[in-house]
Short mmCIF file of C-alpha atoms and ligand atoms in Angstrom, two decimals:
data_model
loop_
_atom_site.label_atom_id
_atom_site.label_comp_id
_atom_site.label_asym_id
_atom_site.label_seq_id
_atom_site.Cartn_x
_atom_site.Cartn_y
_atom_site.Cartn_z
CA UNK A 1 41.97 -47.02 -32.83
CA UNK A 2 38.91 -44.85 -33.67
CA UNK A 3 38.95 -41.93 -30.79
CA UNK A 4 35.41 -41.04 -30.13
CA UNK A 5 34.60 -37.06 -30.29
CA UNK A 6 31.02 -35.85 -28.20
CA UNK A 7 30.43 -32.65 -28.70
CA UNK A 8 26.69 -33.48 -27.31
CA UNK A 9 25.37 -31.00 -24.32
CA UNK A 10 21.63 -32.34 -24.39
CA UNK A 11 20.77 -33.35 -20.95
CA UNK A 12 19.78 -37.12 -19.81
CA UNK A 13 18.62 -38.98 -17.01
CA UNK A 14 22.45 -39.72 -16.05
CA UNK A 15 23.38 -36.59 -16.25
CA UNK A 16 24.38 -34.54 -13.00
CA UNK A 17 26.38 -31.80 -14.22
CA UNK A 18 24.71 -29.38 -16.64
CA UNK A 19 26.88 -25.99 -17.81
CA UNK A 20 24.47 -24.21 -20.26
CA UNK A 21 26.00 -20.99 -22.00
CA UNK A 22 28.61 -19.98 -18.97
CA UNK A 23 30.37 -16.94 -19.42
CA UNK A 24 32.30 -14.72 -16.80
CA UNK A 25 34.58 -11.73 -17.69
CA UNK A 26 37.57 -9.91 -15.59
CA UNK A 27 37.45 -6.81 -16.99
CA UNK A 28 38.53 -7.52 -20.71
CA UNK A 29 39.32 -10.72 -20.14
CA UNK A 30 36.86 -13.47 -21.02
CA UNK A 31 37.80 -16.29 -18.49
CA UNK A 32 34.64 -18.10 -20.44
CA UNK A 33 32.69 -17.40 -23.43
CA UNK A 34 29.96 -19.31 -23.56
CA UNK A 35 30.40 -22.53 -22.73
CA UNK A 36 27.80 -25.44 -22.47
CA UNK A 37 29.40 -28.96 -21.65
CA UNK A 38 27.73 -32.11 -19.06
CA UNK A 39 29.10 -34.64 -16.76
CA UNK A 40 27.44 -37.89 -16.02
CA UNK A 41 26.39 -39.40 -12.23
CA UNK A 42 29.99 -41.12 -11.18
CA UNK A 43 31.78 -40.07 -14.41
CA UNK A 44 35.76 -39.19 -13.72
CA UNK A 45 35.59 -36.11 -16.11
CA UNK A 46 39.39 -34.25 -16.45
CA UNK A 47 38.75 -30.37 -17.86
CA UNK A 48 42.28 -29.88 -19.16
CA UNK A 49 43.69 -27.11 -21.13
CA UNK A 50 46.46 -24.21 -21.03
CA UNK A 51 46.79 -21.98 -18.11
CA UNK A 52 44.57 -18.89 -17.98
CA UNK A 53 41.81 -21.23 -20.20
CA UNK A 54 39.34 -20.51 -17.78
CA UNK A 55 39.55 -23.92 -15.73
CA UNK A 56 39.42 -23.07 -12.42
CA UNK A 57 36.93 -19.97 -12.90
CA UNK A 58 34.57 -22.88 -14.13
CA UNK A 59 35.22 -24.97 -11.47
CA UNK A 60 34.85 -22.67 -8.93
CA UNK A 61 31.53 -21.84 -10.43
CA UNK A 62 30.16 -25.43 -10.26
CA UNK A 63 31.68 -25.25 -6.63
CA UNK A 64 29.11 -22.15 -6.45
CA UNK A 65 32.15 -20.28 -5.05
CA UNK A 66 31.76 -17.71 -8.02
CA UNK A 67 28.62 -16.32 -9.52
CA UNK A 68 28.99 -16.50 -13.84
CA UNK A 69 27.84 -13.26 -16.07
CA UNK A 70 25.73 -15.29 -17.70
CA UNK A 71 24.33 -18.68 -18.42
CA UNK A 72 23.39 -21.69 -15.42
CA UNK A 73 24.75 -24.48 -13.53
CA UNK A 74 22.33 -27.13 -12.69
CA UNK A 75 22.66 -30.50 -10.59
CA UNK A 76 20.58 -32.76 -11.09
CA UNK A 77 18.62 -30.73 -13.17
CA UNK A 78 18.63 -27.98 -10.32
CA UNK A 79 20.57 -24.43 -10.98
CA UNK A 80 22.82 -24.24 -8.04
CA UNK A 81 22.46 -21.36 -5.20
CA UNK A 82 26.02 -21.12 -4.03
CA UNK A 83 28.56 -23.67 -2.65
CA UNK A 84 26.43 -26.70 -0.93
CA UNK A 85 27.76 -29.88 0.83
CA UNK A 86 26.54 -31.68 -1.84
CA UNK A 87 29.77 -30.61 -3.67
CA UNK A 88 33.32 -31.10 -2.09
CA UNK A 89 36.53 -29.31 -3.38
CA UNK A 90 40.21 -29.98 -3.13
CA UNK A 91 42.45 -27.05 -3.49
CA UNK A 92 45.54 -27.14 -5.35
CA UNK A 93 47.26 -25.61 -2.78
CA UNK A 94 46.35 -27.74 0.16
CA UNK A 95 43.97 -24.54 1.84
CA UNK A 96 44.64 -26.65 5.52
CA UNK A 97 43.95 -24.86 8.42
CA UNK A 98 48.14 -24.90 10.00
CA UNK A 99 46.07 -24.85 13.68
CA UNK A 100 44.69 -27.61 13.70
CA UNK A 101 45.49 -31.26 13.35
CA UNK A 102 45.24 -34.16 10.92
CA UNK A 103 41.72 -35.05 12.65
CA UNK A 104 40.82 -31.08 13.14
CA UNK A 105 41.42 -30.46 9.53
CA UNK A 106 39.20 -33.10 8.28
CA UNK A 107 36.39 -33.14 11.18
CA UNK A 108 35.99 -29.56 9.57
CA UNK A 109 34.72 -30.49 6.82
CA UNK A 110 31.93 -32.37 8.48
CA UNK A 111 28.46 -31.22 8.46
CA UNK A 112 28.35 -30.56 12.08
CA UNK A 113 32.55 -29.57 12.35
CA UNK A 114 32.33 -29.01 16.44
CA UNK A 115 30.47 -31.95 16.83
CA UNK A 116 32.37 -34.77 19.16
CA UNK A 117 30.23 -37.02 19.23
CA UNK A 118 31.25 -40.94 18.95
CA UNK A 119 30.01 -41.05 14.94
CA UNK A 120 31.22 -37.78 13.86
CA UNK A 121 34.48 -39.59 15.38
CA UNK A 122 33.88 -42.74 13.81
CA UNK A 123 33.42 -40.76 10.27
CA UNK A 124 36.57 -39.00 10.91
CA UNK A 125 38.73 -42.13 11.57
CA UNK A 126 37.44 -43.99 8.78
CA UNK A 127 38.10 -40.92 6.42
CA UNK A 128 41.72 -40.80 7.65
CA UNK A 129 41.80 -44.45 6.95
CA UNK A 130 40.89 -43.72 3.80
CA UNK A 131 43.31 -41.86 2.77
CA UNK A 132 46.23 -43.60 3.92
CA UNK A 133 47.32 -41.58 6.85
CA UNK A 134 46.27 -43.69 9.99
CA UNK A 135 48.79 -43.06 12.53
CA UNK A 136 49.01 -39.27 11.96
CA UNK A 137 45.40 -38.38 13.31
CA UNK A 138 47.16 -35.62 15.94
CA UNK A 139 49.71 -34.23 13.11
CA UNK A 140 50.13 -30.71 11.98
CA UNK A 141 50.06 -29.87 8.52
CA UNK A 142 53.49 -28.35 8.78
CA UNK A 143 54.73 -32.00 9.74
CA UNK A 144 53.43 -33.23 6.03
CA UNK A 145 54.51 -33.94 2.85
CA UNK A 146 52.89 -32.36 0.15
CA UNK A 147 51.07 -35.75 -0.78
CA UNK A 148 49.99 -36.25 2.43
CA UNK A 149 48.68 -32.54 2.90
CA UNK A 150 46.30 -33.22 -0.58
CA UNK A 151 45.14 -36.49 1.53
CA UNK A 152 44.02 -34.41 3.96
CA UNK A 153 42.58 -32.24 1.47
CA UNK A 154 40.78 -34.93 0.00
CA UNK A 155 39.53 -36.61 3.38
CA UNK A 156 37.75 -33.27 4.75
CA UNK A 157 36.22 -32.84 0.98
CA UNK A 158 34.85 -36.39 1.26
CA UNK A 159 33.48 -35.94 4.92
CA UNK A 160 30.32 -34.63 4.66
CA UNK A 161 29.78 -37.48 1.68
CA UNK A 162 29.53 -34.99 -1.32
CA UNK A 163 27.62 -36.91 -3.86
CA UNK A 164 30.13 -34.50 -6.37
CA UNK A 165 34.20 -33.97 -5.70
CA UNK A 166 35.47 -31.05 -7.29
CA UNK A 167 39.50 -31.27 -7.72
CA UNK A 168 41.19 -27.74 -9.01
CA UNK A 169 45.07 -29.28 -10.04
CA UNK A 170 45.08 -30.95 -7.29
CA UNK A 171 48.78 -32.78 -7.61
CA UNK A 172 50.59 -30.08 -9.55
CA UNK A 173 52.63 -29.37 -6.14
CA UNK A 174 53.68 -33.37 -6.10
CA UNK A 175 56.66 -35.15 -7.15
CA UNK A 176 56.04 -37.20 -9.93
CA UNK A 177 56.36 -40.94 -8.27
CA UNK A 178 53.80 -39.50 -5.31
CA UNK A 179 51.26 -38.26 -8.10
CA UNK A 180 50.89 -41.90 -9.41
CA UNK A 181 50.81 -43.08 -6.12
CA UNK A 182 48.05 -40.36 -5.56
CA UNK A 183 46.05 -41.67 -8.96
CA UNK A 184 45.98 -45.21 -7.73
CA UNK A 185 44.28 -44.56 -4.95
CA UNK A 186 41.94 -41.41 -5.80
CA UNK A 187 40.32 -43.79 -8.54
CA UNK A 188 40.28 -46.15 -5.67
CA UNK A 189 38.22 -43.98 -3.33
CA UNK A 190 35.72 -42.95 -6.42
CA UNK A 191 35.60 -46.89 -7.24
CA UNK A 192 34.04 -47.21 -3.93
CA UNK A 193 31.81 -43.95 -3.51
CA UNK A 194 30.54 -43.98 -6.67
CA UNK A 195 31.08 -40.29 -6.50
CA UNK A 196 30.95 -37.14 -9.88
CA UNK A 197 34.33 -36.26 -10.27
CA UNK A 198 35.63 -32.87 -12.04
CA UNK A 199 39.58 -32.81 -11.76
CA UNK A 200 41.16 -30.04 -13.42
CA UNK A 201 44.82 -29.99 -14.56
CA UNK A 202 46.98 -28.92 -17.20
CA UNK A 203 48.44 -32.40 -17.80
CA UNK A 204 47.33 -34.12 -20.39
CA UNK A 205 49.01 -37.26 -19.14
CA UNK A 206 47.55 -36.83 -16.13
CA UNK A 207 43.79 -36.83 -17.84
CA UNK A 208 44.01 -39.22 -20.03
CA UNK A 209 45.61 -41.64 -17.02
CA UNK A 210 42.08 -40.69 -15.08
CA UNK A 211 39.22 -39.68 -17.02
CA UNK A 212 36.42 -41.44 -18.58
CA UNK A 213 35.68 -38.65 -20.63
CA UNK A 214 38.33 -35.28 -20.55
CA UNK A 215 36.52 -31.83 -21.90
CA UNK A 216 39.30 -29.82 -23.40
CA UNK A 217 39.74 -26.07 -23.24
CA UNK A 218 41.82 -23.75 -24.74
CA UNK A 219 42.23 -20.07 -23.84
CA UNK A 220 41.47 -16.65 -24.87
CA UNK A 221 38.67 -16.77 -24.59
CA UNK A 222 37.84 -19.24 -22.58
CA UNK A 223 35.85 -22.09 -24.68
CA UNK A 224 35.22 -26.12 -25.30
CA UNK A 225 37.65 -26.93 -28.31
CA UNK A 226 36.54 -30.63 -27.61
CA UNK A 227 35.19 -33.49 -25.16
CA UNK A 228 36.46 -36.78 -26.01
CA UNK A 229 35.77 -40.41 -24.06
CA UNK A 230 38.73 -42.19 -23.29
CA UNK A 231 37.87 -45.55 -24.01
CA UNK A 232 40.59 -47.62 -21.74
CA UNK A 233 40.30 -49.80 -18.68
CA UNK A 234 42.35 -49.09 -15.98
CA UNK A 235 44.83 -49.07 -14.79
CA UNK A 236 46.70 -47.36 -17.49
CA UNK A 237 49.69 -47.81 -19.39
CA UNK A 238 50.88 -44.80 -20.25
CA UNK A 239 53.40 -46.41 -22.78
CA UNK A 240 50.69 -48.25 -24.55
CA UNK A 241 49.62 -47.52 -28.15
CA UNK A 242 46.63 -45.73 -27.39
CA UNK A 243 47.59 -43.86 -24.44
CA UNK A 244 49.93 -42.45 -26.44
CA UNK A 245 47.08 -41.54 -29.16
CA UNK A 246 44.75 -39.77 -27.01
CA UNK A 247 47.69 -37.73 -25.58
CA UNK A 248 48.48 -37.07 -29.19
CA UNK A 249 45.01 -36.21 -30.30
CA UNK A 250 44.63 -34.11 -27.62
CA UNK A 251 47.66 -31.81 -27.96
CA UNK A 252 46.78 -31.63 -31.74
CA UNK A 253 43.30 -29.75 -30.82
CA UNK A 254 45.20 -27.93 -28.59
CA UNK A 255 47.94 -27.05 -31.41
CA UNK A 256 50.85 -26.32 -28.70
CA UNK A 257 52.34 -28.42 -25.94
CA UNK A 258 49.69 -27.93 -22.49
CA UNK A 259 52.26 -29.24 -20.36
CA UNK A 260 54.56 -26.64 -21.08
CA UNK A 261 52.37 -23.75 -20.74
P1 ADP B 301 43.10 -21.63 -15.53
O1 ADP B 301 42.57 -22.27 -14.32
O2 ADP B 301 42.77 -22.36 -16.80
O3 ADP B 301 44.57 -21.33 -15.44
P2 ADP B 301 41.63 -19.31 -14.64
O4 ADP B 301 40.22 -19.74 -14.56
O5 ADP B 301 42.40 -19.25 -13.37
O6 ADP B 301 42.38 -20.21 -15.72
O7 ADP B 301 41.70 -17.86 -15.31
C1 ADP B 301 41.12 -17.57 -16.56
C2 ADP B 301 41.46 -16.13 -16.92
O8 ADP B 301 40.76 -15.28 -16.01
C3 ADP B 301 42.92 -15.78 -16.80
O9 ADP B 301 43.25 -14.86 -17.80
C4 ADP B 301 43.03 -15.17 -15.42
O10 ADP B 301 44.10 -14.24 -15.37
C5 ADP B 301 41.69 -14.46 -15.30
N1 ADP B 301 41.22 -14.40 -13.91
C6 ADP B 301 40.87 -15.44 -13.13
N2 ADP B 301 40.47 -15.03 -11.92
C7 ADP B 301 40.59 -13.68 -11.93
C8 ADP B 301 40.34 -12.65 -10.96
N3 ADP B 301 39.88 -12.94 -9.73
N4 ADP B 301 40.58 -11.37 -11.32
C9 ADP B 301 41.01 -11.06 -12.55
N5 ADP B 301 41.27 -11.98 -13.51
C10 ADP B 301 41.08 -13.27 -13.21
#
């Protein structure tokens, strides 16, 4: 199977993500050096790579939720000012408010979060839907599984109808046989919003089971080794032949096994 390699960064009419030149240093360490890489309207894009490669300082930036030393961000052609609803971000670790309730936790993420009114309710309930936890609208977080706290996680990000969903590791605290389960139906909700996805993780499994396209990192500093389309329909088999070639070709740029970083 020929394994297609795009190193490209020029901008299109598809594209909605630009990162031109980002760098951001902590002290002496260069959590990015310069790096330029795109993501296309309603592409699944996976940013994988060891830990401390710089994944969630970039994701954060897109987020707006930190401000890079250098270099720009642009949607839609547009260098962002900040965080803005039109991006929504899942946490890795949950980031629920305990207070509040299934149906608190994701109304806040609503435009208009102390709005009761009988469509803000609607929008709730059908988010909740959603995500497979009808039934536990007036449940505290405390009360849920890990895979049921992301689904929350994931319902409040979707509620103000982001036309981007940012995702930092967003199943590393799942059991393995929930994370699937989790898979199935996250490229179910982006098969029907259409929505930009960037999903960061360390698993190169995991990437290569999602992504159309999977922008690898490595660390120290911070830098693209390699973006690379993953050419398979879904879902996956992560037995098959080339599964197991683009998990190969993608530990081989990274020279040391990710997962076990
Ligand atoms: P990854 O998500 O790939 O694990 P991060 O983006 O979290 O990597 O971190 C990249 C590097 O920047 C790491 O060396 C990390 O220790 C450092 N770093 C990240 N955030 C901070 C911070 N707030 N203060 C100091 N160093 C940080």
């Amino acid at each position: 199977m020929a394994l297609r390699s795009d190193q490209s960064t020029t901008r299109d009419s598809r594209e909605k993500i630009t990162i031109r030149n980002v760098s951001r240093s902590y002290g002496s360490t260069r959590a990015l050096a310069d790096v330029s890489a795109s993501v296309a309207a309603g592409e699944f894009c996976c940013i994988v790579g060891p830990s401390g490669c710089g994944k969630t300082t970039l994701l954060r930036a897109i987020a707006g939720l930190d401000d890079p030393d250098g270099g720009s961000i642009l949607v839609d052609g547009d260098p962002i000012a900040g965080p803005g609803l039109d991006r929504g971000m899942v946490f890795q670790e949950y980031a629920l408010f305990p207070w509040r309730t299934v149906r608190g936790n994701v109304r806040f993420g609503l435009d208009r979060p102390a709005c009761d009114c009988p469509d803000c309710g609607a929008r709730v309930r059908e988010l909740v839907d959603l995500v497979g936890l009808d039934g536990f609208e007036d449940a505290y977080p405390k009360e849920l599984s890990g895979g049921m706290k992301q689904r929350v996680g994931i319902a409040r990000a979707l509620a103000p109808d982001p036309e981007i969903l940012l995702m930092d590791e967003p199943f590393g605290s799942v059991d393995a046989r929930t994370r699937d389960r989790l898979h199935a139906e996250l490229l179910d909700i982006w098969s029907q919003t259409g929505q930009t996805v960037v999903f960061v993780t360390h698993d190169i499994d995991e990437a290569v089971t999602l992504a159309d396209r999977v922008i690898v990192m490595d660390a120290d500093p911070g830098t693209v080794q390699l973006t690379l389309s993953i050419d398979l329909g879904r879902p996956r088999e992560r037995t098959s032949r080339d599964f197991v070639d683009y998990v190969a070709r993608i530990r081989d740029e990274l020279g040391s096994p990710v997962d076990d970083v």
